[in-house]
Tab-separated table of C-alpha atoms and ligand atoms in Angstrom:
chain	number	residue	atom	x	y	z
A	293	MET	CA	54.115	15.740	-31.562
A	294	LYS	CA	50.839	16.983	-32.866
A	295	VAL	CA	48.123	14.482	-32.339
A	296	LEU	CA	44.324	13.892	-33.562
A	297	VAL	CA	41.530	12.077	-31.921
A	298	VAL	CA	38.621	11.885	-33.849
A	299	GLY	CA	35.469	11.731	-32.045
A	300	GLY	CA	34.095	13.473	-28.969
A	301	GLY	CA	32.663	11.129	-26.106
A	302	GLY	CA	33.584	9.203	-23.040
A	303	ARG	CA	35.639	6.859	-24.246
A	304	GLU	CA	37.634	9.991	-26.346
A	305	HIS	CA	38.470	11.561	-23.241
A	306	ALA	CA	39.711	8.355	-21.797
A	307	ILE	CA	41.535	8.343	-25.219
A	308	ILE	CA	42.880	11.485	-24.342
A	309	LYS	CA	43.400	11.419	-20.960
A	310	LYS	CA	46.291	8.238	-21.719
A	311	LEU	CA	47.427	9.821	-24.683
A	312	LYS	CA	48.231	12.355	-22.025
A	313	GLU	CA	50.554	10.710	-20.131
A	314	ASN	CA	53.271	10.947	-23.344
A	315	LYS	CA	55.398	13.195	-22.965
A	316	GLU	CA	56.516	12.865	-26.764
A	317	ILE	CA	53.045	14.612	-27.048
A	318	GLY	CA	52.756	18.242	-27.313
A	319	THR	CA	49.060	18.667	-28.643
A	320	ILE	CA	46.410	16.723	-28.831
A	321	TYR	CA	43.890	18.169	-30.742
A	322	ALA	CA	39.906	16.498	-30.878
A	323	LEU	CA	37.033	16.311	-33.454
A	324	PRO	CA	35.194	17.359	-31.994
A	325	GLY	CA	36.107	16.590	-28.563
A	326	ASN	CA	33.286	17.850	-26.301
A	327	GLY	CA	33.453	20.786	-23.014
A	328	GLY	CA	34.483	18.095	-20.322
A	329	ILE	CA	37.179	16.666	-23.079
A	330	ALA	CA	38.304	20.981	-23.645
A	331	ALA	CA	39.846	20.355	-19.771
A	332	ASP	CA	42.226	17.776	-21.762
A	333	ALA	CA	42.880	19.539	-25.702
A	334	GLU	CA	42.272	21.798	-27.914
A	335	CYS	CA	38.407	21.076	-29.306
A	336	VAL	CA	38.152	22.046	-32.903
A	337	GLY	CA	34.142	22.180	-33.636
A	338	ILE	CA	35.190	19.226	-36.860
A	339	GLY	CA	32.472	16.647	-36.497
A	340	ALA	CA	33.625	12.924	-37.034
A	341	THR	CA	32.011	11.953	-40.241
A	342	ASP	CA	33.321	15.310	-41.752
A	343	ILE	CA	36.395	13.776	-43.377
A	344	GLU	CA	37.060	16.024	-45.818
A	345	GLU	CA	37.041	18.914	-43.025
A	346	ILE	CA	39.264	16.334	-40.510
A	347	VAL	CA	41.765	15.543	-43.648
A	348	ARG	CA	42.209	19.151	-44.278
A	349	PHE	CA	42.483	20.136	-40.556
A	350	ALA	CA	45.114	17.854	-40.166
A	351	VAL	CA	46.977	19.058	-43.819
A	352	GLU	CA	47.410	22.068	-42.492
A	353	ASN	CA	48.308	21.565	-38.733
A	354	GLY	CA	50.972	19.475	-39.735
A	355	ILE	CA	49.755	16.425	-37.714
A	356	ASP	CA	52.020	14.025	-37.211
A	357	TYR	CA	49.777	11.011	-35.657
A	358	ALA	CA	45.603	10.317	-35.400
A	359	VAL	CA	43.423	8.706	-34.219
A	360	VAL	CA	40.039	7.613	-35.377
A	361	ALA	CA	38.070	5.954	-31.834
A	362	PRO	CA	34.715	6.037	-33.241
A	363	ASP	CA	32.867	3.086	-35.539
A	364	ASP	CA	31.473	5.847	-39.128
A	365	PRO	CA	34.886	7.446	-39.617
A	366	LEU	CA	36.185	4.063	-39.631
A	367	VAL	CA	33.914	2.958	-42.082
A	368	LEU	CA	33.208	5.446	-43.713
A	369	GLY	CA	36.991	5.522	-44.767
A	370	CYS	CA	38.859	8.327	-42.791
A	371	VAL	CA	41.690	6.160	-42.107
A	372	ASP	CA	42.207	6.132	-45.367
A	373	ALA	CA	41.786	9.219	-46.292
A	374	LEU	CA	44.404	10.517	-43.299
A	375	GLU	CA	47.047	8.041	-45.154
A	376	GLU	CA	47.110	8.768	-48.717
A	377	LYS	CA	48.060	12.666	-46.909
A	378	GLY	CA	50.828	11.021	-45.236
A	379	ILE	CA	49.248	10.697	-42.246
A	380	PRO	CA	49.563	7.546	-40.003
A	381	CYS	CA	47.114	6.310	-38.549
A	382	PHE	CA	45.100	4.174	-35.340
A	383	GLY	CA	42.612	2.264	-36.652
A	384	PRO	CA	41.609	0.442	-39.776
A	385	ARG	CA	41.158	1.106	-42.937
A	386	ALA	CA	37.429	1.028	-44.054
A	387	ASN	CA	38.267	-2.298	-46.652
A	388	ALA	CA	38.860	-4.070	-42.702
A	389	ALA	CA	36.536	-1.627	-40.291
A	390	ILE	CA	33.691	-3.420	-42.620
A	391	ILE	CA	34.363	-5.917	-39.934
A	392	GLU	CA	31.529	-3.936	-37.574
A	393	GLY	CA	30.195	-2.294	-40.421
A	394	SER	CA	28.280	-5.179	-42.048
A	395	LYS	CA	27.009	-8.093	-39.787
A	396	VAL	CA	26.655	-10.248	-42.700
A	397	PHE	CA	29.736	-9.519	-43.855
A	398	SER	CA	31.564	-10.513	-40.224
A	399	LYS	CA	28.778	-13.706	-40.044
A	400	ASN	CA	29.634	-14.960	-43.401
A	401	LEU	CA	33.680	-14.111	-42.717
A	402	MET	CA	33.256	-16.806	-39.125
A	403	LYS	CA	31.153	-18.945	-41.339
A	404	LYS	CA	33.768	-19.458	-43.845
A	405	TYR	CA	36.380	-19.730	-41.818
A	406	GLY	CA	35.064	-21.719	-38.880
A	407	ILE	CA	35.136	-19.408	-35.882
A	408	PRO	CA	32.211	-19.980	-33.770
A	409	THR	CA	28.860	-17.414	-33.051
A	410	ALA	CA	25.292	-18.215	-33.542
A	411	ALA	CA	24.139	-20.192	-36.858
A	412	TYR	CA	22.303	-17.748	-38.886
A	413	GLU	CA	20.461	-16.757	-42.302
A	414	VAL	CA	21.524	-13.682	-44.224
A	415	PHE	CA	17.782	-12.141	-46.093
A	416	ASP	CA	17.602	-9.177	-48.812
A	417	ASP	CA	14.189	-10.180	-49.053
A	418	ALA	CA	11.875	-8.661	-46.577
A	419	GLU	CA	8.756	-11.450	-47.289
A	420	LYS	CA	11.800	-14.838	-47.473
A	421	ALA	CA	12.770	-13.373	-44.127
A	422	LEU	CA	8.598	-13.024	-42.836
A	423	GLU	CA	8.048	-16.732	-44.355
A	424	TYR	CA	11.020	-17.780	-42.266
A	425	VAL	CA	10.473	-16.085	-39.147
A	426	ARG	CA	6.759	-18.279	-39.130
A	427	THR	CA	8.740	-21.093	-38.294
A	428	ALA	CA	12.038	-20.116	-36.675
A	429	PRO	CA	12.859	-21.309	-33.208
A	430	ILE	CA	11.681	-18.542	-30.425
A	431	PRO	CA	13.332	-16.123	-28.881
A	432	THR	CA	15.313	-15.191	-32.083
A	433	VAL	CA	17.763	-12.206	-33.023
A	434	ILE	CA	16.893	-9.952	-35.797
A	435	LYS	CA	20.784	-7.436	-36.526
A	436	ALA	CA	20.088	-4.710	-39.009
A	437	ASP	CA	23.155	-5.226	-41.276
A	438	GLY	CA	24.875	-2.171	-41.658
A	439	LEU	CA	25.957	0.427	-38.416
A	440	ALA	CA	22.400	1.580	-36.027
A	441	LEU	CA	23.789	3.179	-33.439
A	442	GLY	CA	23.633	0.646	-31.260
A	443	LYS	CA	20.142	-0.115	-31.972
A	444	GLY	CA	20.222	-2.931	-34.779
A	445	VAL	CA	19.216	-5.539	-32.610
A	446	ILE	CA	16.442	-7.133	-32.058
A	447	ILE	CA	15.702	-9.837	-29.295
A	448	ALA	CA	12.326	-11.205	-30.298
A	449	GLN	CA	10.718	-13.237	-27.727
A	450	THR	CA	7.233	-14.297	-29.792
A	451	ARG	CA	6.619	-14.833	-33.512
A	452	GLU	CA	4.981	-11.205	-33.392
A	453	GLU	CA	7.926	-9.497	-32.442
A	454	ALA	CA	10.179	-11.424	-34.472
A	455	GLN	CA	7.463	-10.537	-37.601
A	456	ASP	CA	7.708	-6.531	-36.269
A	457	ALA	CA	11.513	-6.468	-36.299
A	458	VAL	CA	11.474	-7.765	-39.700
A	459	VAL	CA	8.667	-4.945	-41.166
A	460	SER	CA	10.478	-2.238	-39.325
A	461	ILE	CA	13.987	-2.501	-40.078
A	462	MET	CA	13.281	-3.573	-43.960
A	463	LYS	CA	9.773	-1.503	-45.042
A	464	ASP	CA	9.644	0.553	-42.396
A	465	LYS	CA	13.463	1.476	-42.831
A	466	LYS	CA	13.561	2.450	-39.081
A	467	PHE	CA	17.728	2.570	-39.289
A	468	GLY	CA	17.855	3.731	-43.382
A	469	LYS	CA	19.362	1.821	-46.035
A	470	SER	CA	21.621	-0.221	-43.138
A	471	GLY	CA	18.556	-2.546	-43.104
A	472	ASN	CA	18.517	-3.638	-46.360
A	473	SER	CA	19.992	-6.958	-45.462
A	474	ILE	CA	19.249	-8.469	-42.108
A	475	VAL	CA	20.934	-11.769	-39.992
A	476	ILE	CA	18.245	-13.352	-38.502
A	477	GLU	CA	20.196	-15.990	-35.842
A	478	GLU	CA	20.296	-18.455	-32.836
A	479	PHE	CA	19.406	-17.489	-29.413
A	480	LEU	CA	22.531	-17.153	-26.961
A	481	GLU	CA	22.736	-17.851	-23.736
A	482	GLY	CA	25.232	-17.089	-21.248
A	483	PRO	CA	27.413	-14.647	-19.857
A	484	GLU	CA	29.227	-11.764	-22.037
A	485	VAL	CA	32.507	-10.466	-22.092
A	486	SER	CA	34.106	-7.623	-23.967
A	487	VAL	CA	37.709	-7.997	-25.295
A	488	LEU	CA	39.285	-5.367	-26.773
A	489	SER	CA	42.392	-6.007	-28.383
A	490	PHE	CA	45.445	-3.874	-30.143
A	491	THR	CA	46.884	-5.729	-33.073
A	492	ASP	CA	49.444	-4.601	-36.540
A	493	GLY	CA	47.308	-7.665	-38.850
A	494	LYS	CA	50.249	-9.431	-37.656
A	495	VAL	CA	49.842	-10.238	-33.841
A	496	VAL	CA	46.848	-9.509	-31.407
A	497	LYS	CA	48.010	-8.316	-27.557
A	498	PRO	CA	43.916	-8.288	-26.123
A	499	MET	CA	43.761	-6.273	-23.302
A	500	ILE	CA	42.520	-6.758	-19.927
A	501	SER	CA	38.864	-7.766	-20.295
A	502	SER	CA	35.291	-6.725	-19.231
A	503	MET	CA	31.737	-6.299	-19.008
A	504	ASP	CA	29.602	-4.084	-19.867
A	505	HIS	CA	26.188	-3.123	-18.408
A	506	LYS	CA	23.892	-2.187	-21.555
A	507	ARG	CA	20.177	-2.213	-20.722
A	508	ALA	CA	18.940	1.121	-18.670
A	509	GLY	CA	17.636	0.072	-15.540
A	510	ASP	CA	18.771	-2.017	-12.587
A	511	ASN	CA	18.776	-5.740	-12.603
A	512	ASP	CA	19.209	-5.377	-16.735
A	513	THR	CA	15.575	-3.453	-17.051
A	514	GLY	CA	14.363	-2.188	-19.373
A	515	LEU	CA	16.535	-0.642	-23.418
A	516	ASN	CA	19.454	-1.516	-24.650
A	517	THR	CA	21.406	1.714	-24.348
A	518	GLY	CA	25.402	2.604	-25.767
A	519	GLY	CA	26.491	1.025	-22.163
A	520	MET	CA	25.257	2.605	-18.744
A	521	GLY	CA	28.843	1.580	-16.552
A	522	THR	CA	31.880	-1.396	-16.840
A	523	ILE	CA	33.936	-3.553	-14.835
A	524	ALA	CA	37.486	-4.924	-15.413
A	525	PRO	CA	38.543	-7.344	-15.147
A	526	ASN	CA	35.088	-9.639	-15.829
A	527	PRO	CA	34.905	-12.843	-13.256
A	528	TYR	CA	33.626	-14.841	-16.620
A	529	TYR	CA	37.138	-14.324	-18.732
A	530	THR	CA	39.246	-17.277	-16.813
A	531	ASP	CA	42.641	-18.229	-17.758
A	532	ASP	CA	40.952	-21.252	-19.860
A	533	VAL	CA	38.752	-19.327	-21.527
A	534	ALA	CA	41.188	-16.829	-22.501
A	535	ARG	CA	43.415	-19.439	-24.015
A	536	GLU	CA	40.374	-20.949	-25.925
A	537	CYS	CA	39.314	-17.704	-27.757
A	538	MET	CA	43.364	-16.745	-28.015
A	539	GLU	CA	43.426	-20.506	-30.240
A	540	LYS	CA	39.418	-20.092	-31.361
A	541	ILE	CA	38.573	-16.634	-31.790
A	542	PHE	CA	41.207	-14.103	-31.805
A	543	LEU	CA	44.157	-15.533	-33.525
A	544	PRO	CA	41.909	-17.170	-36.757
A	545	THR	CA	39.885	-13.481	-36.768
A	546	ILE	CA	43.543	-12.059	-37.651
A	547	LYS	CA	44.660	-14.710	-40.327
A	548	ALA	CA	41.562	-14.848	-41.980
A	549	MET	CA	41.058	-10.394	-42.203
A	550	ASN	CA	43.858	-10.995	-44.026
A	551	ALA	CA	43.871	-13.948	-46.210
A	552	GLU	CA	40.204	-11.983	-47.196
A	553	GLY	CA	43.000	-8.994	-48.069
A	554	ARG	CA	41.404	-6.574	-45.230
A	555	THR	CA	44.165	-6.313	-42.873
A	556	PHE	CA	42.696	-5.095	-39.615
A	557	LYS	CA	44.961	-2.708	-37.360
A	558	GLY	CA	43.861	-1.229	-34.599
A	559	CYS	CA	41.715	-1.888	-31.407
A	560	LEU	CA	39.571	-5.576	-31.952
A	561	TYR	CA	36.626	-5.320	-29.661
A	562	PHE	CA	35.217	-9.147	-29.279
A	563	GLY	CA	32.065	-9.016	-28.566
A	564	LEU	CA	31.257	-12.866	-26.334
A	565	MET	CA	29.459	-14.676	-25.278
A	566	ILE	CA	30.695	-17.367	-22.869
A	567	THR	CA	28.256	-20.600	-24.203
A	568	LYS	CA	28.060	-24.097	-22.422
A	569	ASP	CA	29.430	-24.614	-25.671
A	570	GLY	CA	32.370	-22.735	-25.626
A	571	PRO	CA	32.358	-19.164	-25.825
A	572	LYS	CA	31.160	-17.816	-29.474
A	573	VAL	CA	31.382	-14.121	-31.180
A	574	ILE	CA	28.088	-11.817	-30.612
A	575	GLU	CA	29.776	-9.357	-32.465
A	576	TYR	CA	33.242	-7.240	-34.018
A	577	ASN	CA	33.811	-3.801	-33.433
A	578	CYS	CA	36.372	-1.985	-35.159
A	579	ARG	CA	37.753	0.503	-32.185
A	580	PHE	CA	37.721	0.597	-28.300
A	581	GLY	CA	34.191	-0.218	-27.135
A	582	ASP	CA	32.580	2.632	-24.856
A	583	PRO	CA	32.178	2.471	-22.085
A	584	GLU	CA	34.792	0.170	-21.460
A	585	THR	CA	37.768	2.117	-22.242
A	586	GLN	CA	36.846	4.131	-19.786
A	587	VAL	CA	37.889	0.967	-17.660
A	588	VAL	CA	40.474	-0.710	-19.756
A	589	LEU	CA	42.528	2.332	-20.130
A	590	PRO	CA	42.892	3.324	-16.825
A	591	LEU	CA	44.433	-0.109	-16.361
A	592	LEU	CA	47.038	0.051	-18.861
A	593	LYS	CA	50.533	-0.047	-17.170
A	594	SER	CA	52.586	0.407	-21.060
A	595	ASP	CA	52.402	3.195	-22.495
A	596	LEU	CA	49.091	3.472	-25.158
A	597	PHE	CA	51.248	6.423	-27.366
A	598	THR	CA	53.312	3.974	-27.944
A	599	ILE	CA	51.344	0.943	-28.663
A	600	MET	CA	49.362	2.701	-30.431
A	601	LYS	CA	52.413	3.150	-33.278
A	602	ALA	CA	53.852	-0.391	-32.922
A	603	THR	CA	50.133	-0.849	-34.448
A	604	THR	CA	50.185	1.125	-37.328
A	605	ASP	CA	53.962	-0.045	-37.723
A	606	GLY	CA	53.506	-3.418	-37.162
A	607	THR	CA	55.949	-3.817	-34.686
A	608	LEU	CA	53.327	-5.026	-32.344
A	609	ALA	CA	55.330	-8.463	-30.891
A	610	GLU	CA	58.049	-6.522	-29.081
A	611	THR	CA	55.941	-4.096	-28.219
A	612	PRO	CA	54.689	-3.967	-24.045
A	613	VAL	CA	51.067	-4.195	-23.824
A	614	GLU	CA	50.885	-4.359	-19.374
A	615	PHE	CA	47.607	-3.862	-17.243
A	616	GLU	CA	47.977	-3.280	-13.735
A	617	ASP	CA	47.082	-6.225	-11.464
A	618	LYS	CA	43.585	-4.359	-10.189
A	619	ASN	CA	40.159	-3.786	-10.806
A	620	ALA	CA	38.324	-1.011	-12.244
A	621	ALA	CA	34.533	-0.222	-12.276
A	622	CYS	CA	33.165	2.777	-14.077
A	623	VAL	CA	29.347	4.292	-13.836
A	624	ILE	CA	27.705	6.745	-16.088
A	625	MET	CA	26.094	9.544	-15.116
A	626	ALA	CA	23.305	10.027	-17.958
A	627	SER	CA	20.088	12.061	-18.356
A	628	GLU	CA	17.047	11.095	-16.819
A	629	GLY	CA	14.914	9.367	-19.467
A	630	TYR	CA	18.051	8.528	-21.883
A	631	PRO	CA	18.241	6.417	-24.366
A	632	VAL	CA	14.816	7.502	-25.155
A	633	ALA	CA	13.886	11.277	-24.640
A	634	TYR	CA	15.452	13.664	-22.477
A	635	GLU	CA	15.820	17.297	-21.429
A	636	LYS	CA	19.347	19.201	-21.754
A	637	GLY	CA	21.232	22.400	-20.294
A	638	TYR	CA	21.776	21.885	-16.778
A	639	GLU	CA	25.008	22.397	-15.075
A	640	ILE	CA	26.930	19.783	-13.680
A	641	THR	CA	29.643	20.410	-10.592
A	642	VAL	CA	32.376	17.745	-10.492
A	643	PRO	CA	34.650	18.727	-7.555
A	644	GLY	CA	37.969	19.303	-8.670
A	645	GLU	CA	39.966	16.485	-6.450
A	646	ILE	CA	37.663	13.851	-8.305
A	647	ALA	CA	37.827	15.606	-12.055
A	648	PRO	CA	40.941	12.695	-12.938
A	649	CYS	CA	38.534	9.900	-12.498
A	650	VAL	CA	36.200	11.497	-14.273
A	651	PHE	CA	35.349	10.620	-18.650
A	652	VAL	CA	32.935	13.295	-19.885
A	653	ALA	CA	30.801	11.897	-22.929
A	654	GLY	CA	27.572	14.835	-23.380
A	655	ALA	CA	28.448	17.986	-21.826
A	656	LYS	CA	29.186	21.645	-23.419
A	657	GLU	CA	31.073	24.318	-22.500
A	658	GLN	CA	28.903	27.934	-22.119
A	659	ASP	CA	30.125	30.722	-19.910
A	660	GLY	CA	33.001	29.204	-18.202
A	661	ARG	CA	30.151	26.796	-17.016
A	662	LEU	CA	29.623	22.753	-17.837
A	663	LEU	CA	25.892	21.980	-18.960
A	664	THR	CA	25.253	18.633	-20.142
A	665	SER	CA	23.844	17.843	-23.689
A	666	GLY	CA	23.514	14.441	-24.028
A	667	GLY	CA	21.683	10.984	-22.894
A	668	ARG	CA	25.274	9.514	-21.683
A	669	VAL	CA	26.604	12.208	-19.408
A	670	LEU	CA	29.764	11.401	-18.048
A	671	GLY	CA	31.179	8.199	-16.557
A	672	VAL	CA	32.893	8.061	-13.539
A	673	THR	CA	36.112	5.636	-12.802
A	674	ALA	CA	37.454	4.081	-9.993
A	675	ILE	CA	40.662	1.493	-9.413
A	676	ALA	CA	41.531	-0.331	-6.477
A	677	ASP	CA	42.549	-3.812	-4.962
A	678	SER	CA	39.153	-6.036	-5.077
A	679	LEU	CA	36.414	-5.020	-7.724
A	680	LYS	CA	34.099	-4.220	-4.204
A	681	GLU	CA	36.180	-1.009	-3.465
A	682	ALA	CA	36.329	-0.058	-6.994
A	683	ILE	CA	32.309	-0.307	-7.169
A	684	ASP	CA	31.966	1.372	-4.017
A	685	CYS	CA	34.763	3.564	-4.779
A	686	SER	CA	33.158	5.191	-8.085
A	687	TYR	CA	29.384	5.501	-6.511
A	688	LYS	CA	30.741	7.177	-3.513
A	689	MET	CA	32.477	9.782	-6.159
A	690	VAL	CA	28.887	9.884	-8.203
A	691	GLU	CA	27.489	11.056	-4.874
A	692	GLN	CA	29.647	14.384	-5.192
A	693	ILE	CA	28.898	15.223	-8.608
A	694	HIS	CA	25.714	17.185	-9.535
A	695	PHE	CA	23.422	17.699	-12.097
A	696	ASP	CA	19.242	18.020	-11.925
A	697	ASN	CA	17.978	15.055	-14.374
A	698	ALA	CA	21.021	13.132	-13.465
A	699	TYR	CA	20.222	9.100	-13.106
A	700	TYR	CA	21.881	6.020	-12.959
A	701	ARG	CA	22.327	2.503	-12.781
A	702	HIS	CA	22.915	1.357	-9.058
A	703	ASP	CA	24.072	-2.507	-9.386
A	704	ILE	CA	26.898	-2.228	-11.536
A	705	GLY	CA	29.392	-5.075	-11.130
A	706	GLN	CA	26.676	-6.850	-8.847
A	707	ARG	CA	26.256	-9.809	-11.340
A	708	ALA	CA	30.310	-9.886	-11.961
A	709	LEU	CA	30.622	-9.821	-7.697
A	710	LYS	CA	28.189	-12.678	-7.202
A	711	ALA	CA	30.376	-14.456	-10.531
A	712	LYS	CA	33.283	-14.612	-8.047
A	713	GLU	CA	31.980	-16.098	-5.010
B	1003	LIG	P1	25.146	-5.760	-29.919
B	1003	LIG	O1	24.347	-4.177	-30.694
B	1003	LIG	O2	26.207	-6.271	-31.263
B	1003	LIG	O3	25.918	-5.625	-29.283
B	1003	LIG	O4	23.847	-6.418	-29.050
B	1003	LIG	C1	23.317	-5.632	-28.490
B	1003	LIG	C2	23.502	-6.882	-27.383
B	1003	LIG	O5	21.929	-7.886	-28.045
B	1003	LIG	C3	24.507	-7.889	-26.926
B	1003	LIG	O6	25.356	-7.776	-26.164
B	1003	LIG	C4	23.853	-9.647	-27.149
B	1003	LIG	O7	23.664	-9.416	-25.042
B	1003	LIG	C5	22.292	-9.027	-26.734
B	1003	LIG	N1	22.648	-9.832	-28.335
B	1003	LIG	C6	23.482	-10.341	-30.039
B	1003	LIG	N2	23.368	-11.491	-30.355
B	1003	LIG	C7	22.535	-12.257	-29.364
B	1003	LIG	C8	21.977	-13.906	-29.818
B	1003	LIG	N3	22.898	-14.396	-30.746
B	1003	LIG	N4	22.338	-14.402	-28.495
B	1003	LIG	C9	21.763	-13.383	-27.693
B	1003	LIG	N5	21.819	-12.223	-27.668
B	1003	LIG	C10	22.392	-11.561	-28.572
B	1004	LIG	N1	29.484	-0.586	-24.997
B	1004	LIG	C1	29.852	-1.082	-25.886
B	1004	LIG	C2	30.114	-0.483	-27.943
B	1004	LIG	O1	30.963	0.148	-27.221
B	1004	LIG	O2	29.435	-1.353	-28.819
């Protein structure tokens, strides 16, 4: 079997390492992959949004199954294009990926089907939005409608910040066309939980819960990033919360997408906030989270490829999705200065014995050496019986990995540890 994975970050590395456990798979191609992924897959220099080239490669190389991991190719219709050529895929078609691709769509969907989320208003006129924020409750949350590399959400603590956000998104087009419409929503409070789930459009099977650490600095200070570390399971996601989420959020979302003629297949990511009024949806993603995947998949006991094929075939109900009764922690090592400006090109050294725990995100291979090439460079995941052991073990491995200008948070998992006490 030849499997193709679209994408080239730490999440894709985690997916590929897990897929390799399946002995049916002979070759895995990563498009484009990266210097670290090259140890586990054949990397091909085709960009993740170059859909024409991806399809051409898949057809010419007789690919049996494709996993489309990142948001942009999904929203652009990569699955539709591959399926047209008869190549089965893991991931939603474009008409379902819109659940992440348009916040206006997802908010309206939740309102129409009574799925709990923050109260909101939609604007496609900057002047009307500016008028609204003059009297809106503060803090207020302003979101660009479309994809914005995870940066399209601004939490305005003052009226001036809210106005600046509207101007930069809608008038200055900071996120391009993604800012033609905006959502302005109620500020919610409570711990956040990420729940990735497998779905074939009929049933939904949640994976083990996780917690991301989005801010760049210790104690949740500094700018928002793509994610600086994760732990699983998330202690705030109790059995009661899980039951409530299944009944009020997960199943209603799958049904709503079907009712809209937009059946979702693949990984549906629920970004939740556990408020005093119960769990509410902060955002949907149409894909695996990064770096959530780096703690969730290492805990998966069942075979990933079998589950993926079941989401495509509609046989997920009969397919086991089981997780180890253990804890995982992933610490992201980034380039100092991320997410703003950072230097690249420094050599990375990883001792061989910890390489299986390392998921490479931003590195390239040059003359047999691995060099930093991105903001988030790699993630280090440890698994243990207790969360504390997993965290300690992950940091011990981090200390053995070297590159100049390395930066990481020192408090990954601390909030979760306190919540357990
Ligand atoms: P997103 O890019 O949609 O993941 O949002 C980034 C972060 O903004 C989320 O992880 C939350 O921490 C925060 N956020 C988004 N929406 C709200 C909201 N309505 N209330 C409070 N925080 C929010
Ligand atoms: N870690 C958050 C995301 O993947 O969107």
